[in-house]
Short mmCIF file of C-alpha atoms in Angstrom, two decimals:
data_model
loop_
_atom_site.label_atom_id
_atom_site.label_comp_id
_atom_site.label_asym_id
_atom_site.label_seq_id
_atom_site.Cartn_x
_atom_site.Cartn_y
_atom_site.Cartn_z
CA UNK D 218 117.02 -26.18 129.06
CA UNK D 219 118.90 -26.06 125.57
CA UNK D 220 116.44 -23.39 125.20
CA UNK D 221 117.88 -21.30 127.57
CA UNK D 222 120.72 -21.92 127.11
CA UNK D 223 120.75 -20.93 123.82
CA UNK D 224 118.62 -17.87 124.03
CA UNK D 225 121.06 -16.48 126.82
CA UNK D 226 123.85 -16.97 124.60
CA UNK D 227 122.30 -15.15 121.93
CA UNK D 228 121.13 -12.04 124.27
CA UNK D 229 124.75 -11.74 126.03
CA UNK D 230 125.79 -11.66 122.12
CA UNK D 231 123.09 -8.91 121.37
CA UNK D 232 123.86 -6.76 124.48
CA UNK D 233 127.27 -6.59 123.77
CA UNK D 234 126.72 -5.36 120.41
CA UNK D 235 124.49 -2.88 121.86
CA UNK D 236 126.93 -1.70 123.82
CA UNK D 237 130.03 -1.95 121.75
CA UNK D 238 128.58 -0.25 119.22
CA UNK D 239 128.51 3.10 120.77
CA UNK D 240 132.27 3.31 120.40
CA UNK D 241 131.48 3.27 116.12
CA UNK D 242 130.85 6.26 114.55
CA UNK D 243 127.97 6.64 112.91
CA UNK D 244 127.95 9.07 109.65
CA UNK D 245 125.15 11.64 110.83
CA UNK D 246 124.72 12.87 114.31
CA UNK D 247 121.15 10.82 114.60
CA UNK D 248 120.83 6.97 114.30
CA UNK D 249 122.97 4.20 115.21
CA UNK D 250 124.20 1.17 113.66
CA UNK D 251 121.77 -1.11 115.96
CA UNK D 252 124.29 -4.46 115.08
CA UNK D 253 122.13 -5.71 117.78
CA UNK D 254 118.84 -5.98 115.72
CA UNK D 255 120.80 -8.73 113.28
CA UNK D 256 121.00 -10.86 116.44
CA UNK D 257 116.84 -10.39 117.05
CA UNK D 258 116.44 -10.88 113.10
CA UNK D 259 118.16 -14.26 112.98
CA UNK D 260 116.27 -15.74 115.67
CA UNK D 261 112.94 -13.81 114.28
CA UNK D 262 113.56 -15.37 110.75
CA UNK D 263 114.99 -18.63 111.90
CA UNK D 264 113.19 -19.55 115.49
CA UNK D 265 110.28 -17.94 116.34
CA UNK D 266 107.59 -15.01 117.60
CA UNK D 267 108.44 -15.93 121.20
CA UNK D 268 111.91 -16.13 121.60
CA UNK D 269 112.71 -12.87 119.15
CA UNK D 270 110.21 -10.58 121.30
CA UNK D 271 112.31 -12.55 124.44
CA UNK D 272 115.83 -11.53 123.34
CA UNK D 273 114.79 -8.12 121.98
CA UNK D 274 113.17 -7.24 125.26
CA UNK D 275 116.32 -8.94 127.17
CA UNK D 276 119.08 -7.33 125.04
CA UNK D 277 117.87 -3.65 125.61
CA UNK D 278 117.18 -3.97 129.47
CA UNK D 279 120.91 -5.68 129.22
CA UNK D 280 122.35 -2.96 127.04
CA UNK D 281 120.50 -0.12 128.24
CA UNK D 282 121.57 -1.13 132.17
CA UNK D 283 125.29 -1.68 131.03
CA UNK D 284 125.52 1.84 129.19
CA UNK D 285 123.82 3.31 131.48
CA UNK D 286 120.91 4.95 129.79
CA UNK D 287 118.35 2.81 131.54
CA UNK D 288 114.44 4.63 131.59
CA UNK D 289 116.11 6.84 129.60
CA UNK D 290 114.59 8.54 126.34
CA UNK D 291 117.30 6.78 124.39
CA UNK D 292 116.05 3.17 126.26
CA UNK D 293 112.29 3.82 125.76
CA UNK D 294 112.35 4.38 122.47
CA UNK D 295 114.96 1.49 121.54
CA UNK D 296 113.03 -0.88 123.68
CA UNK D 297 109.92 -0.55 121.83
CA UNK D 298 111.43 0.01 118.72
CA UNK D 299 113.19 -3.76 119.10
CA UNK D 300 109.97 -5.40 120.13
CA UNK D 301 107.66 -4.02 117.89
CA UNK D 302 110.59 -4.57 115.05
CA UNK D 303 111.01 -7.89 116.07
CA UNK D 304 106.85 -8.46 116.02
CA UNK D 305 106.47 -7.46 112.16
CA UNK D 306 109.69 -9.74 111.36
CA UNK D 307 108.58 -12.88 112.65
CA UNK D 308 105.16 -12.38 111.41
CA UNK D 309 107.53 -11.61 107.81
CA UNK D 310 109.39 -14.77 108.16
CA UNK D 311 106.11 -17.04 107.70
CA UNK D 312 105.68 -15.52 104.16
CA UNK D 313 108.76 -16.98 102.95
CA UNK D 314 110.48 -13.62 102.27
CA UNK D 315 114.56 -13.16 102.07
CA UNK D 316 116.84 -11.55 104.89
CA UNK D 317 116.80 -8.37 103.17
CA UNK D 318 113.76 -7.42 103.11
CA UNK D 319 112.46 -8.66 106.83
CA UNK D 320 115.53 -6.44 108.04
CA UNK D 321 114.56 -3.54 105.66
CA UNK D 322 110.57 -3.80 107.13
CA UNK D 323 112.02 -4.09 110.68
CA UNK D 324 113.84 -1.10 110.18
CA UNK D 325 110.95 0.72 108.90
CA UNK D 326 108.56 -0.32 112.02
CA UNK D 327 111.11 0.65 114.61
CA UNK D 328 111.49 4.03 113.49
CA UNK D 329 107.96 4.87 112.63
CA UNK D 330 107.40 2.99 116.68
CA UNK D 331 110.42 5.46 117.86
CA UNK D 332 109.08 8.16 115.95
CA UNK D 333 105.81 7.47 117.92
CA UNK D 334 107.11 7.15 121.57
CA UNK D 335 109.05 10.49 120.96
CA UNK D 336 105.96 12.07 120.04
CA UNK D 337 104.68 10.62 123.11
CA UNK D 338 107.45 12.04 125.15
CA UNK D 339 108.19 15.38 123.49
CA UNK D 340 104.04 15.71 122.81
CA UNK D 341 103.89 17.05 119.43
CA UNK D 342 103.44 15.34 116.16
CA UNK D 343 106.30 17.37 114.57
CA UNK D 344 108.83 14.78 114.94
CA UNK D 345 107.36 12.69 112.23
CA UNK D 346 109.19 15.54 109.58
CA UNK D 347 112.23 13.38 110.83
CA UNK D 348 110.72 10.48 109.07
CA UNK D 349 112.28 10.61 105.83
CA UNK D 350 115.69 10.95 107.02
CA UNK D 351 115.50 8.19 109.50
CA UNK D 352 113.82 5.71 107.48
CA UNK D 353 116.66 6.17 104.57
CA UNK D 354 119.52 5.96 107.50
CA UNK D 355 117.67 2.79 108.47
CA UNK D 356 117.75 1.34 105.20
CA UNK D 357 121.36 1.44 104.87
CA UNK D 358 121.88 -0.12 108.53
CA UNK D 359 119.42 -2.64 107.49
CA UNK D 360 121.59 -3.82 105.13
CA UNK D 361 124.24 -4.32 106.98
CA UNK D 362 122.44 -6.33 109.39
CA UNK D 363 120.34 -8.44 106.58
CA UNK D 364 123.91 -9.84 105.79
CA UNK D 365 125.61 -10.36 109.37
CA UNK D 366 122.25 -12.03 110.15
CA UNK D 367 122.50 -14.51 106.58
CA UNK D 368 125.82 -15.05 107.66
CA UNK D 369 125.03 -15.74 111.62
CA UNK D 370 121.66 -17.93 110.72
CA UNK D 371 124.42 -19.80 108.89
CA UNK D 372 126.48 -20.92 110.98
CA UNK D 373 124.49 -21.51 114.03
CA UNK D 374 121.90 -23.56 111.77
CA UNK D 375 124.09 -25.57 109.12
CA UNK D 376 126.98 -26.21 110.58
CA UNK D 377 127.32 -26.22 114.49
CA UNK D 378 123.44 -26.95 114.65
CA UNK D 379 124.59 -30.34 116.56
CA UNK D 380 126.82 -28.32 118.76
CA UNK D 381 123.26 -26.47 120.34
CA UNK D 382 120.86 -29.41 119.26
CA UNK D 383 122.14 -32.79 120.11
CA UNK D 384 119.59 -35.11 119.04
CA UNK D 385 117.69 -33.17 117.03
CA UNK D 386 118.66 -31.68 113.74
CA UNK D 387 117.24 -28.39 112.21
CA UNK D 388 114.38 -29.17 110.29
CA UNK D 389 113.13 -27.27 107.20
CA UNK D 390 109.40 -26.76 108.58
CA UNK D 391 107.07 -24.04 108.11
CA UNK D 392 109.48 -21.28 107.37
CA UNK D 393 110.31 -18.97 110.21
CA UNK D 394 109.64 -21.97 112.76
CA UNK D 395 112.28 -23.76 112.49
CA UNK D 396 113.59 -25.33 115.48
CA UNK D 397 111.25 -26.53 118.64
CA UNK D 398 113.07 -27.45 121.24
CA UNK W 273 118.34 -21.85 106.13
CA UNK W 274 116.45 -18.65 104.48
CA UNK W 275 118.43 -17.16 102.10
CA UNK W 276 119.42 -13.24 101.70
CA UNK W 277 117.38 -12.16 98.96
CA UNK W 278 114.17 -13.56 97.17
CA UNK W 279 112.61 -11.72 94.29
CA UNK W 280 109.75 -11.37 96.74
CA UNK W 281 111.70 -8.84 98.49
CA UNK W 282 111.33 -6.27 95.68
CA UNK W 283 108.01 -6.06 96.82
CA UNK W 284 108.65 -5.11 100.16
CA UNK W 285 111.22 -2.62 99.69
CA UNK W 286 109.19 -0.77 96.64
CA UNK W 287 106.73 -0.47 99.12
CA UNK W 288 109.10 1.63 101.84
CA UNK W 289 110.16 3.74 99.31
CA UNK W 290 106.46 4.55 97.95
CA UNK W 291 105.37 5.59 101.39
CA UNK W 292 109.37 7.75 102.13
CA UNK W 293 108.03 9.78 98.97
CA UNK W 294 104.89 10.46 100.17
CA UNK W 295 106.04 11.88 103.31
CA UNK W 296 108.57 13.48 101.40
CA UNK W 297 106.45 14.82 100.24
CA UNK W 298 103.89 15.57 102.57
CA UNK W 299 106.14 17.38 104.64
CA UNK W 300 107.11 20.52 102.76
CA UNK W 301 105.62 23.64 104.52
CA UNK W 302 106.11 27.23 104.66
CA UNK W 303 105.88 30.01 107.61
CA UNK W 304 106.96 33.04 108.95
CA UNK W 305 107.22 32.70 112.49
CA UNK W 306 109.10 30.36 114.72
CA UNK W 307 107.45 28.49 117.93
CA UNK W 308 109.47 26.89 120.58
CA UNK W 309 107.37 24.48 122.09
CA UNK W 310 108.37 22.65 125.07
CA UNK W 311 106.52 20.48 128.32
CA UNK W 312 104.64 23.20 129.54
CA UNK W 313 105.26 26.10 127.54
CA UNK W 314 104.60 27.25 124.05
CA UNK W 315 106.71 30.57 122.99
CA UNK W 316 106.52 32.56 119.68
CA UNK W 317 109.75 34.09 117.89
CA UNK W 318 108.55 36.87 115.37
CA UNK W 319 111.40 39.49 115.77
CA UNK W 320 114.94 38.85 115.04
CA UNK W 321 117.46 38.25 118.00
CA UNK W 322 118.65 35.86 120.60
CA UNK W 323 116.71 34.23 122.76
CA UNK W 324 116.91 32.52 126.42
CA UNK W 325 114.56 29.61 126.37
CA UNK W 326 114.00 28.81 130.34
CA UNK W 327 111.30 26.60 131.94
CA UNK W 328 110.24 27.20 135.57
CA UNK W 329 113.59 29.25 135.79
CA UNK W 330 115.42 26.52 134.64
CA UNK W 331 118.04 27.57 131.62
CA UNK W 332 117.29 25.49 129.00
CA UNK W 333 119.06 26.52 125.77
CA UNK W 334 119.37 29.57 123.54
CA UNK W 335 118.20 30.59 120.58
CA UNK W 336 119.21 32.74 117.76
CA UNK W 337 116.25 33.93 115.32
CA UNK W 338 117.91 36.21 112.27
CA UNK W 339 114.23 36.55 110.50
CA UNK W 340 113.80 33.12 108.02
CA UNK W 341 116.29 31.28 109.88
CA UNK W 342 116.82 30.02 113.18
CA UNK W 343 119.18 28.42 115.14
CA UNK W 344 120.22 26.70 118.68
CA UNK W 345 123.56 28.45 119.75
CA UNK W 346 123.36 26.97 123.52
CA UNK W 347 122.01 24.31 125.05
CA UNK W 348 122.16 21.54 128.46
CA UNK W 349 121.39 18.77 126.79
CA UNK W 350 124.24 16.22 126.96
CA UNK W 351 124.86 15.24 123.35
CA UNK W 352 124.45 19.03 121.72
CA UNK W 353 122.80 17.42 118.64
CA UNK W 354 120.17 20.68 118.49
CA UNK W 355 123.05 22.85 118.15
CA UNK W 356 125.09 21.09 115.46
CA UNK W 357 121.97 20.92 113.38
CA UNK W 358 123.03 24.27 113.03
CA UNK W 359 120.83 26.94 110.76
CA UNK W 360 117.41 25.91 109.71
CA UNK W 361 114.94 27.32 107.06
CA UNK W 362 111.24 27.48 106.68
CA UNK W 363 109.80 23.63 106.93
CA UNK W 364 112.72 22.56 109.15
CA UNK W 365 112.61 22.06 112.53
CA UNK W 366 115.17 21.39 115.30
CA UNK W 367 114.54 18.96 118.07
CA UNK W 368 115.93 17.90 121.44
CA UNK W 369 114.98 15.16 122.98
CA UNK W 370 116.72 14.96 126.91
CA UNK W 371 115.41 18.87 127.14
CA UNK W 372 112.25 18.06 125.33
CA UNK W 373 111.93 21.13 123.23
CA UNK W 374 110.91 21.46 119.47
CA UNK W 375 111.36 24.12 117.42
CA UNK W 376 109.94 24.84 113.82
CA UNK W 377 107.96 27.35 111.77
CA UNK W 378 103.91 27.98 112.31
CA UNK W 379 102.60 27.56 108.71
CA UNK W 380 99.45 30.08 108.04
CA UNK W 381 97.07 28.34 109.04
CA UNK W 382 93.52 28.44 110.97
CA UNK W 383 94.28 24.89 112.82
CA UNK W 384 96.26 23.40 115.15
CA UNK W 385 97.31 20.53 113.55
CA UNK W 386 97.60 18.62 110.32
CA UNK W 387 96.83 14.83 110.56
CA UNK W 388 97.52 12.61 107.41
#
């Protein structure tokens, strides 16, 4: 039940970043600043495989269904862009690596997966001369959202950990399995 | 709690920039004439003018073509991002995604397409 609990918190969080973030401005017409991916890192590097491809998949249903843009181009390509991202960061997390660079590889897989599904949709393999430009954009949002994740896994974890887990305390495991509960 | 950088991350992000070179440059091409591909249709600029792109009577967008440059000057897609790409050269390409159209230069070549 804490579980739940805890996961729902974390996708209403998510969602609303998804949606709020629409009302930034992003420097260059393509990309977005996908805030929402630091929630699905955190819980990638800090949780687990299960509840990151949970959240991801929950957050852009959510987001996609509260901005509208639901089975949309823009959806399709964000949804599998989150779950595939958060696949290659939980499978990152068990090496031991830093918040930078799962956030910078996550980046990396969901444009080369939404460079994919728009070559699925569109039909040509053209698209990927987009490639370069996105994957720079995405290292730059990356970055941002390697540090509001540090800073997030930081105070869910250290200091309100009792607040979500009552009885038991965040244990220092196999990296990037952290809490079962 | 994991920290936010490890030297091991060097690694990682070396790597993304080895393979953003290489399609760098993979992706510089030449060509002559533009192709506006689309669903179910495949059309080929080669003079200079302005085009209406329309599929099954349906106005799509338009197109201006001024011999090595090309441009969108119209278009029904909501967010207009194909025509504030504004010109493009040889190697470039301009895409929309809600009207599912691409457009970019045919290299001389015998085949269709180029895997890598």
């Amino acid at each position: 039940m804490r579980r739940i609990t805890f996961l729902s918190v974390l996708t209403a969080l998510s969602s609303t970043f998804y949606v709020l973030e629409n009302l930034l401005p992003f420097p260059v017409p393509f990309g977005r600043w996908g805030f929402s991916n630091s929630v699905v890192l955190m819980i990638a590097s800090e949780i687990g495989f299960g509840d990151a491809l949970i959240v991801a998949s929950a957050k852009s249903i959510l987001g996609a269904l509260f901005s509208g843009r639901f089975l949309s181009p823009s959806f399709l390509t964000g949804f599998f862009g989150a779950v595939s991202a958060s696949l290659v960061e939980s499978f990152l997390a068990r090496f031991d690596f830093g918040y930078l660079s799962l956030s910078a590889m996550g980046s990396f897989v969901n444009n080369l997966v939404q460079l994919i599904v728009i070559s699925f949709l569109v039909g040509s393999t053209k698209t990927f001369l987009l490639f370069p430009l996105m994957v720079i954009l995405g290292l730059v949002s990356g970055t941002v959202n390697a540090f509001l994740a540090s800073r997030m896994g930081g105070i869910v974890f250290e200091n309100y950990s009792r607040f979500f887990f009552a009885q038991k305390k965040a244990t220092d495991g196999v990296a990037g399995d952290r809490v079962r509960s | 709690m994991r920290s936010f950088f490890r030297k091991k991350d060097v690694m990682l992000i070396i790597l993304i920039f080895v393979v953003l070179i290489f399609s760098i440059l993979a992706s510089e091409k030449k060509g002559s004439k533009v192709v506006v591909q689309g669903r179910d249709f495949r059309k080929i600029l080669s003079k200079p003018g302005t085009y209406d792109i329309t599929e099954n009577g349906r106005f799509l967008m338009k197109v201006e073509f001024d011999g090595n440059r090309v441009r969108v000057v119209e278009s029904t897609c909501p967010l207009k991002l194909c025509v504030k790409t504004g010109w493009v050269g040889p190697g470039g390409t301009i895409i929309c995604v809600p009207n599912e159209v691409i457009i970019f230069f045919e290299e001389k070549t015998d085949y269709d397409t180029v895997t890598w």
